[in-house]
Coordinates of N, CA and C in Angstrom, one line a residue:
M268 N -5.8 21.0 -4.8 CA -5.6 19.6 -4.6 C -4.3 19.0 -5.2
K269 N -4.0 19.6 -6.4 CA -2.8 19.1 -7.0 C -1.6 19.5 -6.1
G270 N -1.6 20.6 -5.4 CA -0.6 21.0 -4.5 C -0.4 20.0 -3.4
L271 N -1.5 19.5 -2.8 CA -1.4 18.5 -1.7 C -0.8 17.2 -2.2
V272 N -1.2 16.8 -3.4 CA -0.7 15.6 -4.0 C 0.8 15.7 -4.2
F273 N 1.2 16.9 -4.8 CA 2.6 17.1 -5.0 C 3.4 17.2 -3.7
K274 N 2.8 17.7 -2.7 CA 3.5 17.8 -1.4 C 3.8 16.4 -0.8
D275 N 2.8 15.5 -0.9 CA 3.0 14.1 -0.5 C 4.1 13.4 -1.3
L276 N 4.0 13.6 -2.6 CA 5.0 12.9 -3.4 C 6.4 13.4 -3.2
L277 N 6.5 14.7 -2.9 CA 7.8 15.4 -2.6 C 8.4 14.9 -1.3
L278 N 7.5 14.7 -0.3 CA 7.9 14.2 1.0 C 8.4 12.7 0.8
M279 N 7.7 12.0 0.0 CA 8.2 10.6 -0.2 C 9.6 10.6 -0.8
K280 N 9.8 11.5 -1.7 CA 11.1 11.6 -2.3 C 12.2 12.0 -1.4
K281 N 11.9 12.8 -0.4 CA 12.9 13.4 0.5 C 13.1 12.5 1.8
M282 N 12.4 11.4 1.9 CA 12.6 10.6 3.1 C 13.9 10.0 3.2
N283 N 14.2 9.5 4.4 CA 15.5 8.8 4.6 C 15.8 7.7 3.6
K284 N 16.7 8.0 2.7 CA 17.0 7.1 1.6 C 17.5 5.7 2.0
K285 N 18.3 5.7 3.1 CA 18.8 4.5 3.6 C 17.7 3.5 4.1
V286 N 16.7 4.1 4.8 CA 15.6 3.3 5.3 C 14.8 2.8 4.1
I287 N 14.6 3.6 3.1 CA 13.8 3.2 1.9 C 14.6 2.1 1.1
F288 N 15.9 2.3 1.0 CA 16.7 1.3 0.3 C 16.6 -0.1 1.0
V289 N 16.7 -0.1 2.3 CA 16.6 -1.3 3.1 C 15.2 -2.0 2.9
M290 N 14.2 -1.2 2.9 CA 12.8 -1.7 2.7 C 12.7 -2.4 1.4
Y291 N 13.1 -1.8 0.3 CA 13.0 -2.4 -1.0 C 14.0 -3.4 -1.3
F292 N 15.2 -3.4 -0.7 CA 16.1 -4.4 -0.9 C 15.6 -5.7 -0.2
F293 N 14.9 -5.6 0.9 CA 14.3 -6.7 1.6 C 13.3 -7.4 0.7
V294 N 12.5 -6.5 0.0 CA 11.5 -7.0 -0.9 C 12.1 -7.8 -2.1
I295 N 13.1 -7.3 -2.7 CA 13.7 -8.0 -3.8 C 14.4 -9.3 -3.3
A296 N 15.0 -9.3 -2.1 CA 15.6 -10.5 -1.6 C 14.7 -11.6 -1.4
I297 N 13.4 -11.3 -1.0 CA 12.4 -12.3 -0.8 C 12.2 -13.2 -2.0
S298 N 12.2 -12.5 -3.2 CA 12.0 -13.3 -4.4 C 13.0 -14.3 -4.7
F299 N 14.2 -14.3 -4.0 CA 15.2 -15.2 -4.3 C 15.4 -16.2 -3.1
F300 N 14.4 -16.3 -2.3 CA 14.4 -17.3 -1.2 C 14.3 -18.7 -1.7
G301 N 13.7 -18.9 -2.9 CA 13.6 -20.2 -3.4 C 12.8 -20.3 -4.7
K302 N 12.7 -21.4 -5.3 CA 12.0 -21.6 -6.6 C 10.5 -21.6 -6.4
N303 N 10.0 -21.9 -5.2 CA 8.6 -21.9 -5.0 C 7.9 -20.6 -5.4
E304 N 6.8 -20.7 -6.1 CA 6.1 -19.4 -6.6 C 5.6 -18.6 -5.4
V305 N 5.5 -19.1 -4.2 CA 5.0 -18.3 -3.1 C 5.9 -17.2 -2.8
Y306 N 7.2 -17.3 -3.1 CA 8.1 -16.2 -2.9 C 7.9 -15.1 -3.8
S307 N 7.5 -15.3 -5.0 CA 7.2 -14.2 -6.0 C 6.0 -13.5 -5.5
I308 N 5.0 -14.2 -5.0 CA 3.8 -13.5 -4.5 C 4.1 -12.7 -3.2
M309 N 4.9 -13.3 -2.3 CA 5.4 -12.6 -1.1 C 6.1 -11.3 -1.5
S310 N 7.0 -11.5 -2.4 CA 7.9 -10.3 -2.8 C 7.0 -9.2 -3.4
S311 N 6.1 -9.5 -4.3 CA 5.3 -8.5 -4.9 C 4.3 -7.9 -3.9
A312 N 3.8 -8.7 -3.0 CA 2.9 -8.3 -1.9 C 3.6 -7.3 -1.0
F313 N 4.8 -7.6 -0.6 CA 5.5 -6.7 0.3 C 5.9 -5.4 -0.5
F314 N 6.2 -5.5 -1.8 CA 6.6 -4.3 -2.5 C 5.4 -3.4 -2.6
S315 N 4.2 -3.9 -2.8 CA 3.0 -3.1 -2.8 C 2.7 -2.5 -1.5
L316 N 2.9 -3.4 -0.4 CA 2.6 -2.9 0.9 C 3.6 -1.8 1.3
F317 N 4.9 -1.9 0.9 CA 5.8 -0.9 1.2 C 5.6 0.4 0.5
I318 N 5.1 0.3 -0.7 CA 4.7 1.5 -1.5 C 3.6 2.3 -0.7
G319 N 2.6 1.5 -0.1 CA 1.6 2.2 0.7 C 2.2 2.7 2.0
M320 N 3.1 2.0 2.6 CA 3.8 2.4 3.8 C 4.6 3.7 3.6
H321 N 5.3 3.7 2.4 CA 6.1 4.9 2.0 C 5.2 6.1 2.0
L322 N 4.0 6.0 1.4 CA 3.1 7.1 1.4 C 2.6 7.5 2.8
M323 N 2.2 6.5 3.5 CA 1.7 6.8 4.9 C 2.7 7.4 5.8
M324 N 4.0 7.2 5.5 CA 5.0 7.9 6.3 C 4.9 9.4 6.3
T325 N 4.4 9.9 5.2 CA 4.2 11.3 5.0 C 3.2 11.8 6.1
M326 N 2.3 11.0 6.5 CA 1.3 11.4 7.5 C 2.0 11.6 8.9
T327 N 3.0 10.8 9.1 CA 3.8 11.0 10.4 C 4.5 12.3 10.3
Y328 N 5.0 12.7 9.2 CA 5.6 14.1 9.0 C 4.6 15.1 9.3
D329 N 3.4 14.9 8.7 CA 2.3 15.9 8.9 C 2.0 16.1 10.4
G330 N 2.0 15.0 11.1 CA 1.7 15.1 12.6 C 2.8 15.8 13.3
L331 N 4.0 15.5 13.0 CA 5.2 16.1 13.7 C 5.3 17.6 13.4
T332 N 4.9 18.0 12.3 CA 5.0 19.4 11.9 C 3.7 20.2 12.1
S333 N 2.7 19.6 12.7 CA 1.4 20.2 12.9 C 0.9 20.8 11.6
W334 N 1.0 20.0 10.6 CA 0.6 20.4 9.2 C -0.9 20.8 9.1
K335 N -1.7 20.2 9.9 CA -3.2 20.5 9.8 C -3.5 21.9 10.1
Q336 N -2.8 22.6 11.0 CA -3.0 24.0 11.3 C -2.9 24.9 10.0
Y337 N -1.9 24.5 9.2 CA -1.8 25.3 7.9 C -2.8 24.8 6.9
E338 N -3.0 23.5 6.9 CA -3.9 22.9 6.0 C -5.4 23.5 6.0
L339 N -5.8 23.8 7.3 CA -7.1 24.4 7.5 C -7.3 25.8 6.9
T340 N -6.2 26.4 6.6 CA -6.2 27.8 6.0 C -6.3 27.7 4.5
L341 N -6.2 26.5 3.9 CA -6.2 26.4 2.4 C -7.7 26.5 1.9
P342 N -7.8 27.1 0.7 CA -9.2 27.3 0.2 C -9.7 26.0 -0.4
M343 N -9.8 25.0 0.5 CA -10.3 23.7 0.0 C -11.2 23.1 1.1
S344 N -12.2 22.3 0.7 CA -13.1 21.6 1.6 C -12.4 20.4 2.2
K345 N -12.9 20.0 3.3 CA -12.4 18.8 4.0 C -12.5 17.6 3.1
Y346 N -13.5 17.5 2.3 CA -13.6 16.4 1.3 C -12.5 16.4 0.3
Q347 N -12.1 17.5 -0.2 CA -11.0 17.6 -1.1 C -9.6 17.3 -0.5
I348 N -9.5 17.7 0.8 CA -8.2 17.5 1.5 C -8.0 16.0 1.7
I349 N -9.1 15.3 2.2 CA -9.0 13.9 2.4 C -8.8 13.1 1.1
F350 N -9.6 13.6 0.0 CA -9.5 12.9 -1.3 C -8.1 13.0 -1.9
S351 N -7.4 14.0 -1.5 CA -6.0 14.2 -2.1 C -5.1 13.0 -1.7
K352 N -5.3 12.4 -0.5 CA -4.6 11.3 -0.1 C -4.9 10.0 -0.9
Y353 N -6.2 9.9 -1.2 CA -6.6 8.7 -2.0 C -6.1 8.9 -3.4
L354 N -6.1 10.1 -3.9 CA -5.6 10.4 -5.3 C -4.1 10.0 -5.4
T355 N -3.4 10.4 -4.3 CA -1.9 10.1 -4.3 C -1.7 8.6 -4.3
S356 N -2.5 7.9 -3.6 CA -2.3 6.4 -3.5 C -2.6 5.8 -4.9
L357 N -3.6 6.4 -5.6 CA -3.9 5.9 -7.0 C -2.8 6.1 -7.9
L358 N -2.1 7.2 -7.8 CA -1.0 7.5 -8.6 C 0.2 6.6 -8.4
L359 N 0.2 5.9 -7.2 CA 1.3 5.0 -6.9 C 1.0 3.6 -7.5
V360 N -0.2 3.3 -7.9 CA -0.6 2.0 -8.3 C 0.2 1.6 -9.6
P361 N 0.5 2.4 -10.6 CA 1.3 2.0 -11.7 C 2.7 1.6 -11.3
I362 N 3.3 2.3 -10.3 CA 4.6 1.9 -9.8 C 4.5 0.5 -9.1
S363 N 3.5 0.3 -8.4 CA 3.3 -1.0 -7.7 C 3.2 -2.1 -8.8
I364 N 2.4 -1.9 -9.8 CA 2.3 -2.9 -10.9 C 3.7 -3.1 -11.6
M365 N 4.4 -2.0 -11.9 CA 5.7 -2.1 -12.5 C 6.6 -2.9 -11.7
G366 N 6.6 -2.7 -10.4 CA 7.5 -3.4 -9.5 C 7.2 -4.9 -9.5
T367 N 5.9 -5.3 -9.5 CA 5.5 -6.7 -9.6 C 6.0 -7.3 -10.9
V368 N 5.8 -6.6 -12.0 CA 6.2 -7.2 -13.3 C 7.7 -7.4 -13.3
I369 N 8.5 -6.4 -12.8 CA 10.0 -6.6 -12.7 C 10.4 -7.8 -11.9
I370 N 9.7 -7.9 -10.7 CA 10.0 -9.1 -9.8 C 9.8 -10.4 -10.6
Y371 N 8.7 -10.5 -11.3 CA 8.4 -11.7 -12.0 C 9.4 -12.0 -13.2
I372 N 9.8 -10.9 -13.8 CA 10.8 -11.0 -14.9 C 12.1 -11.6 -14.4
I373 N 12.5 -11.0 -13.2 CA 13.8 -11.4 -12.6 C 13.7 -12.9 -12.2
R374 N 12.6 -13.2 -11.6 CA 12.4 -14.6 -11.1 C 12.4 -15.6 -12.3
Y375 N 11.8 -15.2 -13.4 CA 11.7 -16.0 -14.6 C 13.1 -16.3 -15.2
V376 N 13.9 -15.2 -15.2 CA 15.3 -15.3 -15.7 C 16.1 -16.2 -14.8
V377 N 15.9 -16.2 -13.5 CA 16.7 -17.0 -12.6 C 16.2 -18.4 -12.5
Y378 N 14.9 -18.6 -12.3 CA 14.3 -19.9 -12.0 C 13.6 -20.5 -13.2
H379 N 13.3 -19.8 -14.2 CA 12.6 -20.3 -15.4 C 11.2 -20.9 -15.1
N380 N 10.5 -20.3 -14.2 CA 9.1 -20.8 -14.0 C 8.2 -19.6 -13.9
F381 N 7.0 -19.8 -14.4 CA 6.0 -18.8 -14.4 C 4.6 -19.4 -14.5
T382 N 3.7 -18.9 -13.6 CA 2.3 -19.4 -13.5 C 1.4 -18.2 -13.7
L383 N 0.6 -18.2 -14.8 CA -0.2 -17.1 -15.1 C -1.2 -16.7 -14.0
S384 N -1.9 -17.7 -13.4 CA -2.8 -17.4 -12.4 C -2.2 -16.7 -11.2
Q385 N -1.0 -17.1 -10.8 CA -0.3 -16.5 -9.7 C 0.2 -15.1 -10.0
F386 N 0.6 -14.9 -11.3 CA 1.0 -13.6 -11.7 C -0.2 -12.7 -11.7
G387 N -1.4 -13.2 -12.1 CA -2.6 -12.4 -12.1 C -3.0 -12.0 -10.7
F388 N -2.8 -12.9 -9.8 CA -3.1 -12.7 -8.3 C -2.1 -11.6 -7.8
S389 N -0.9 -11.7 -8.2 CA 0.1 -10.6 -7.7 C -0.3 -9.3 -8.3
I390 N -0.7 -9.2 -9.5 CA -1.1 -7.9 -10.1 C -2.3 -7.4 -9.4
A391 N -3.3 -8.2 -9.0 CA -4.4 -7.8 -8.2 C -4.0 -7.2 -6.9
I392 N -3.0 -7.8 -6.3 CA -2.5 -7.3 -5.0 C -1.8 -6.0 -5.3
A393 N -1.1 -5.9 -6.4 CA -0.3 -4.6 -6.7 C -1.3 -3.5 -6.9
I394 N -2.5 -3.8 -7.4 CA -3.5 -2.7 -7.6 C -4.2 -2.3 -6.3
A395 N -4.6 -3.4 -5.6 CA -5.5 -3.2 -4.4 C -4.7 -2.7 -3.2
L396 N -3.5 -3.3 -2.9 CA -2.9 -3.1 -1.6 C -2.5 -1.7 -1.3
P397 N -1.9 -0.9 -2.2 CA -1.6 0.5 -1.9 C -2.8 1.3 -1.5
V398 N -3.9 1.1 -2.2 CA -5.1 1.9 -2.0 C -5.8 1.4 -0.7
L399 N -5.8 0.1 -0.5 CA -6.4 -0.4 0.8 C -5.6 0.1 2.0
W400 N -4.3 0.1 1.9 CA -3.4 0.5 2.9 C -3.6 2.0 3.3
C401 N -3.7 2.8 2.2 CA -4.0 4.2 2.4 C -5.4 4.4 3.1
S402 N -6.4 3.6 2.6 CA -7.7 3.8 3.2 C -7.8 3.4 4.7
I403 N -7.2 2.3 5.0 CA -7.2 1.9 6.4 C -6.5 2.8 7.3
C404 N -5.2 3.2 6.9 CA -4.4 4.0 7.7 C -4.9 5.5 7.9
L405 N -5.5 6.0 6.8 CA -6.0 7.3 6.8 C -7.2 7.5 7.8
A406 N -8.1 6.5 7.7 CA -9.2 6.5 8.7 C -8.8 6.4 10.1
I407 N -7.8 5.6 10.4 CA -7.3 5.4 11.7 C -6.6 6.7 12.2
A408 N -5.8 7.3 11.3 CA -5.0 8.5 11.6 C -6.0 9.6 12.0
Q409 N -7.1 9.8 11.3 CA -8.0 10.9 11.5 C -8.7 10.8 12.8
W410 N -8.8 9.5 13.3 CA -9.5 9.3 14.6 C -8.6 9.2 15.8
F411 N -7.4 8.6 15.6 CA -6.5 8.3 16.7 C -5.2 9.0 16.6
G412 N -5.0 9.8 15.6 CA -3.7 10.5 15.5 C -2.8 9.8 14.5
Y413 N -1.9 10.7 13.9 CA -1.0 10.2 12.9 C 0.0 9.2 13.4
M414 N 0.4 9.3 14.6 CA 1.5 8.4 15.1 C 0.9 6.9 15.3
S415 N -0.4 6.8 15.4 CA -1.0 5.5 15.5 C -0.8 4.6 14.3
V416 N -0.5 5.3 13.1 CA -0.3 4.6 11.9 C 0.9 3.7 12.0
Q417 N 1.9 4.0 12.8 CA 3.1 3.2 13.0 C 2.8 1.8 13.5
Y418 N 1.9 1.8 14.5 CA 1.5 0.5 15.1 C 0.6 -0.3 14.1
V419 N -0.2 0.4 13.3 CA -1.0 -0.3 12.3 C -0.1 -0.9 11.2
R420 N 1.0 -0.2 10.9 CA 2.0 -0.7 9.9 C 2.5 -2.0 10.4
M421 N 2.9 -2.1 11.6 CA 3.5 -3.4 12.1 C 2.4 -4.5 12.1
I422 N 1.2 -4.2 12.5 CA 0.1 -5.2 12.6 C -0.2 -5.7 11.1
C423 N -0.3 -4.8 10.2 CA -0.6 -5.2 8.8 C 0.5 -6.0 8.2
T424 N 1.7 -5.7 8.5 CA 2.8 -6.5 8.0 C 2.7 -7.9 8.5
L425 N 2.4 -8.1 9.8 CA 2.3 -9.4 10.3 C 1.1 -10.2 9.7
L426 N 0.0 -9.4 9.4 CA -1.2 -10.0 8.8 C -0.9 -10.5 7.4
V427 N -0.1 -9.7 6.7 CA 0.3 -10.1 5.3 C 1.1 -11.4 5.4
I428 N 2.1 -11.5 6.3 CA 2.9 -12.7 6.5 C 2.0 -13.9 6.8
F429 N 1.1 -13.7 7.7 CA 0.2 -14.8 8.1 C -0.7 -15.2 6.9
F430 N -1.3 -14.3 6.2 CA -2.1 -14.6 5.0 C -1.3 -15.4 4.0
L431 N -0.1 -14.9 3.7 CA 0.7 -15.6 2.6 C 1.1 -17.0 3.1
S432 N 1.4 -17.1 4.4 CA 1.8 -18.5 4.9 C 0.6 -19.4 4.7
K433 N -0.6 -18.9 4.9 CA -1.8 -19.8 4.8 C -2.1 -20.2 3.3
I434 N -2.0 -19.2 2.4 CA -2.3 -19.6 1.0 C -1.3 -20.4 0.4
S435 N -0.1 -20.4 0.9 CA 1.0 -21.1 0.4 C 0.7 -22.6 0.4
K436 N -0.1 -23.1 1.3 CA -0.5 -24.5 1.5 C -1.4 -25.0 0.3
D437 N -2.2 -24.0 -0.2 CA -3.1 -24.4 -1.3 C -3.1 -23.2 -2.3
M438 N -1.9 -22.8 -2.7 CA -1.8 -21.6 -3.5 C -2.5 -21.6 -4.8
D439 N -2.4 -22.7 -5.5 CA -3.1 -22.8 -6.8 C -4.6 -22.6 -6.7
Y440 N -5.2 -23.2 -5.8 CA -6.6 -23.1 -5.6 C -7.0 -21.7 -5.3
V441 N -6.3 -21.0 -4.4 CA -6.7 -19.7 -4.0 C -6.5 -18.7 -5.1
T442 N -5.3 -18.7 -5.8 CA -5.0 -17.8 -6.8 C -5.9 -17.9 -8.0
Q443 N -6.2 -19.2 -8.4 CA -7.1 -19.4 -9.6 C -8.5 -18.9 -9.3
N444 N -9.0 -19.1 -8.1 CA -10.4 -18.7 -7.8 C -10.5 -17.2 -7.7
L445 N -9.5 -16.6 -7.1 CA -9.5 -15.1 -7.0 C -9.4 -14.4 -8.3
V446 N -8.5 -15.0 -9.2 CA -8.3 -14.4 -10.5 C -9.6 -14.6 -11.4
K447 N -10.3 -15.7 -11.1 CA -11.6 -15.9 -11.9 C -12.7 -15.0 -11.4
N448 N -12.6 -14.4 -10.3 CA -13.6 -13.6 -9.7 C -13.1 -12.2 -9.4
P449 N -12.7 -11.4 -10.5 CA -12.1 -10.1 -10.2 C -13.2 -9.1 -9.7
M450 N -14.5 -9.3 -10.0 CA -15.5 -8.4 -9.6 C -15.6 -8.5 -8.0
L451 N -15.4 -9.6 -7.5 CA -15.5 -9.8 -6.0 C -14.4 -8.9 -5.3
I452 N -13.2 -9.0 -5.9 CA -12.1 -8.2 -5.4 C -12.4 -6.7 -5.6
A453 N -12.9 -6.4 -6.7 CA -13.2 -4.9 -7.0 C -14.2 -4.4 -6.0
I454 N -15.3 -5.2 -5.8 CA -16.4 -4.7 -4.9 C -15.8 -4.6 -3.5
F455 N -15.0 -5.6 -3.1 CA -14.5 -5.6 -1.7 C -13.6 -4.4 -1.5
V456 N -12.7 -4.1 -2.4 CA -11.8 -3.0 -2.3 C -12.5 -1.6 -2.4
L457 N -13.5 -1.5 -3.3 CA -14.2 -0.3 -3.4 C -15.1 0.0 -2.2
G458 N -15.6 -1.1 -1.6 CA -16.4 -0.9 -0.4 C -15.6 -0.4 0.8
I459 N -14.4 -0.9 0.9 CA -13.5 -0.4 2.0 C -13.1 1.0 1.7
V460 N -12.7 1.3 0.5 CA -12.3 2.7 0.2 C -13.4 3.7 0.4
V461 N -14.6 3.4 0.0 CA -15.7 4.4 0.1 C -16.0 4.6 1.6
A462 N -16.1 3.4 2.4 CA -16.4 3.5 3.8 C -15.2 4.3 4.5
S463 N -14.0 4.0 4.2 CA -12.9 4.7 4.8 C -12.9 6.2 4.5
Y464 N -13.3 6.6 3.3 CA -13.3 8.0 2.9 C -14.2 8.8 3.8
F465 N -15.4 8.3 4.0 CA -16.4 9.0 4.9 C -16.0 8.9 6.3
V466 N -15.5 7.8 6.8 CA -15.0 7.7 8.2 C -13.8 8.7 8.4
S467 N -13.0 8.9 7.4 CA -11.8 9.8 7.5 C -12.3 11.3 7.5
V468 N -13.3 11.6 6.7 CA -13.9 12.9 6.6 C -14.5 13.3 8.0
I469 N -15.2 12.4 8.5 CA -15.9 12.6 9.9 C -14.8 12.8 10.9
G470 N -13.8 12.0 10.9 CA -12.7 12.1 11.8 C -11.9 13.4 11.7
Y471 N -11.7 13.8 10.4 CA -11.0 15.0 10.2 C -11.8 16.2 10.7
S472 N -13.1 16.2 10.5 CA -14.0 17.3 10.9 C -14.0 17.5 12.4
R473 N -13.9 16.4 13.2 CA -14.0 16.6 14.6 C -12.7 17.0 15.3
K474 N -11.6 17.1 14.5 CA -10.3 17.5 15.1 C -9.9 18.8 14.5
K475 N -9.7 19.8 15.4 CA -9.4 21.1 15.0 C -7.9 21.4 15.4

């Protein structure tokens, strides 16, 4: 399993650096759109989303190179193979959190404003989003093919924009209530991850 995790991390490192640079430059640029705290949440949310996207791009490579034909020869069960993707996404969570902290530090230096509840909300996003992204995309990929992830990527990006535009109208209320109820977030994320895992295993099993 360690080998599969290392393979995914290595693929992430070797991807087109210009594309990756543009993605993360866009994320940092959002944080400077204005003094409103919604931009810090948007920036951290997109950073976390792009971390997940970056990992899921490795699945496109897997599809293009017919990786599964080799993967099936490995002395590992289908449960371990699928779990390796989730493990990789968990390893990216500290990077997601670090990126969010850096974004808030930069914004504080520039705009001198900081709201604890909104920072806590951004940290929750940084923890949950990469894992949720992996869970949703992995399940879809195992049933509809790796290339389908590209369409899901665009849809999820639009959904994040829509969600953030909605909470910006009453951001204090939303962020304070979500931060006060971390167990609800944890149960929601865990439920999706567990369901996705078994859906992914079933999908993987039916494709030879």
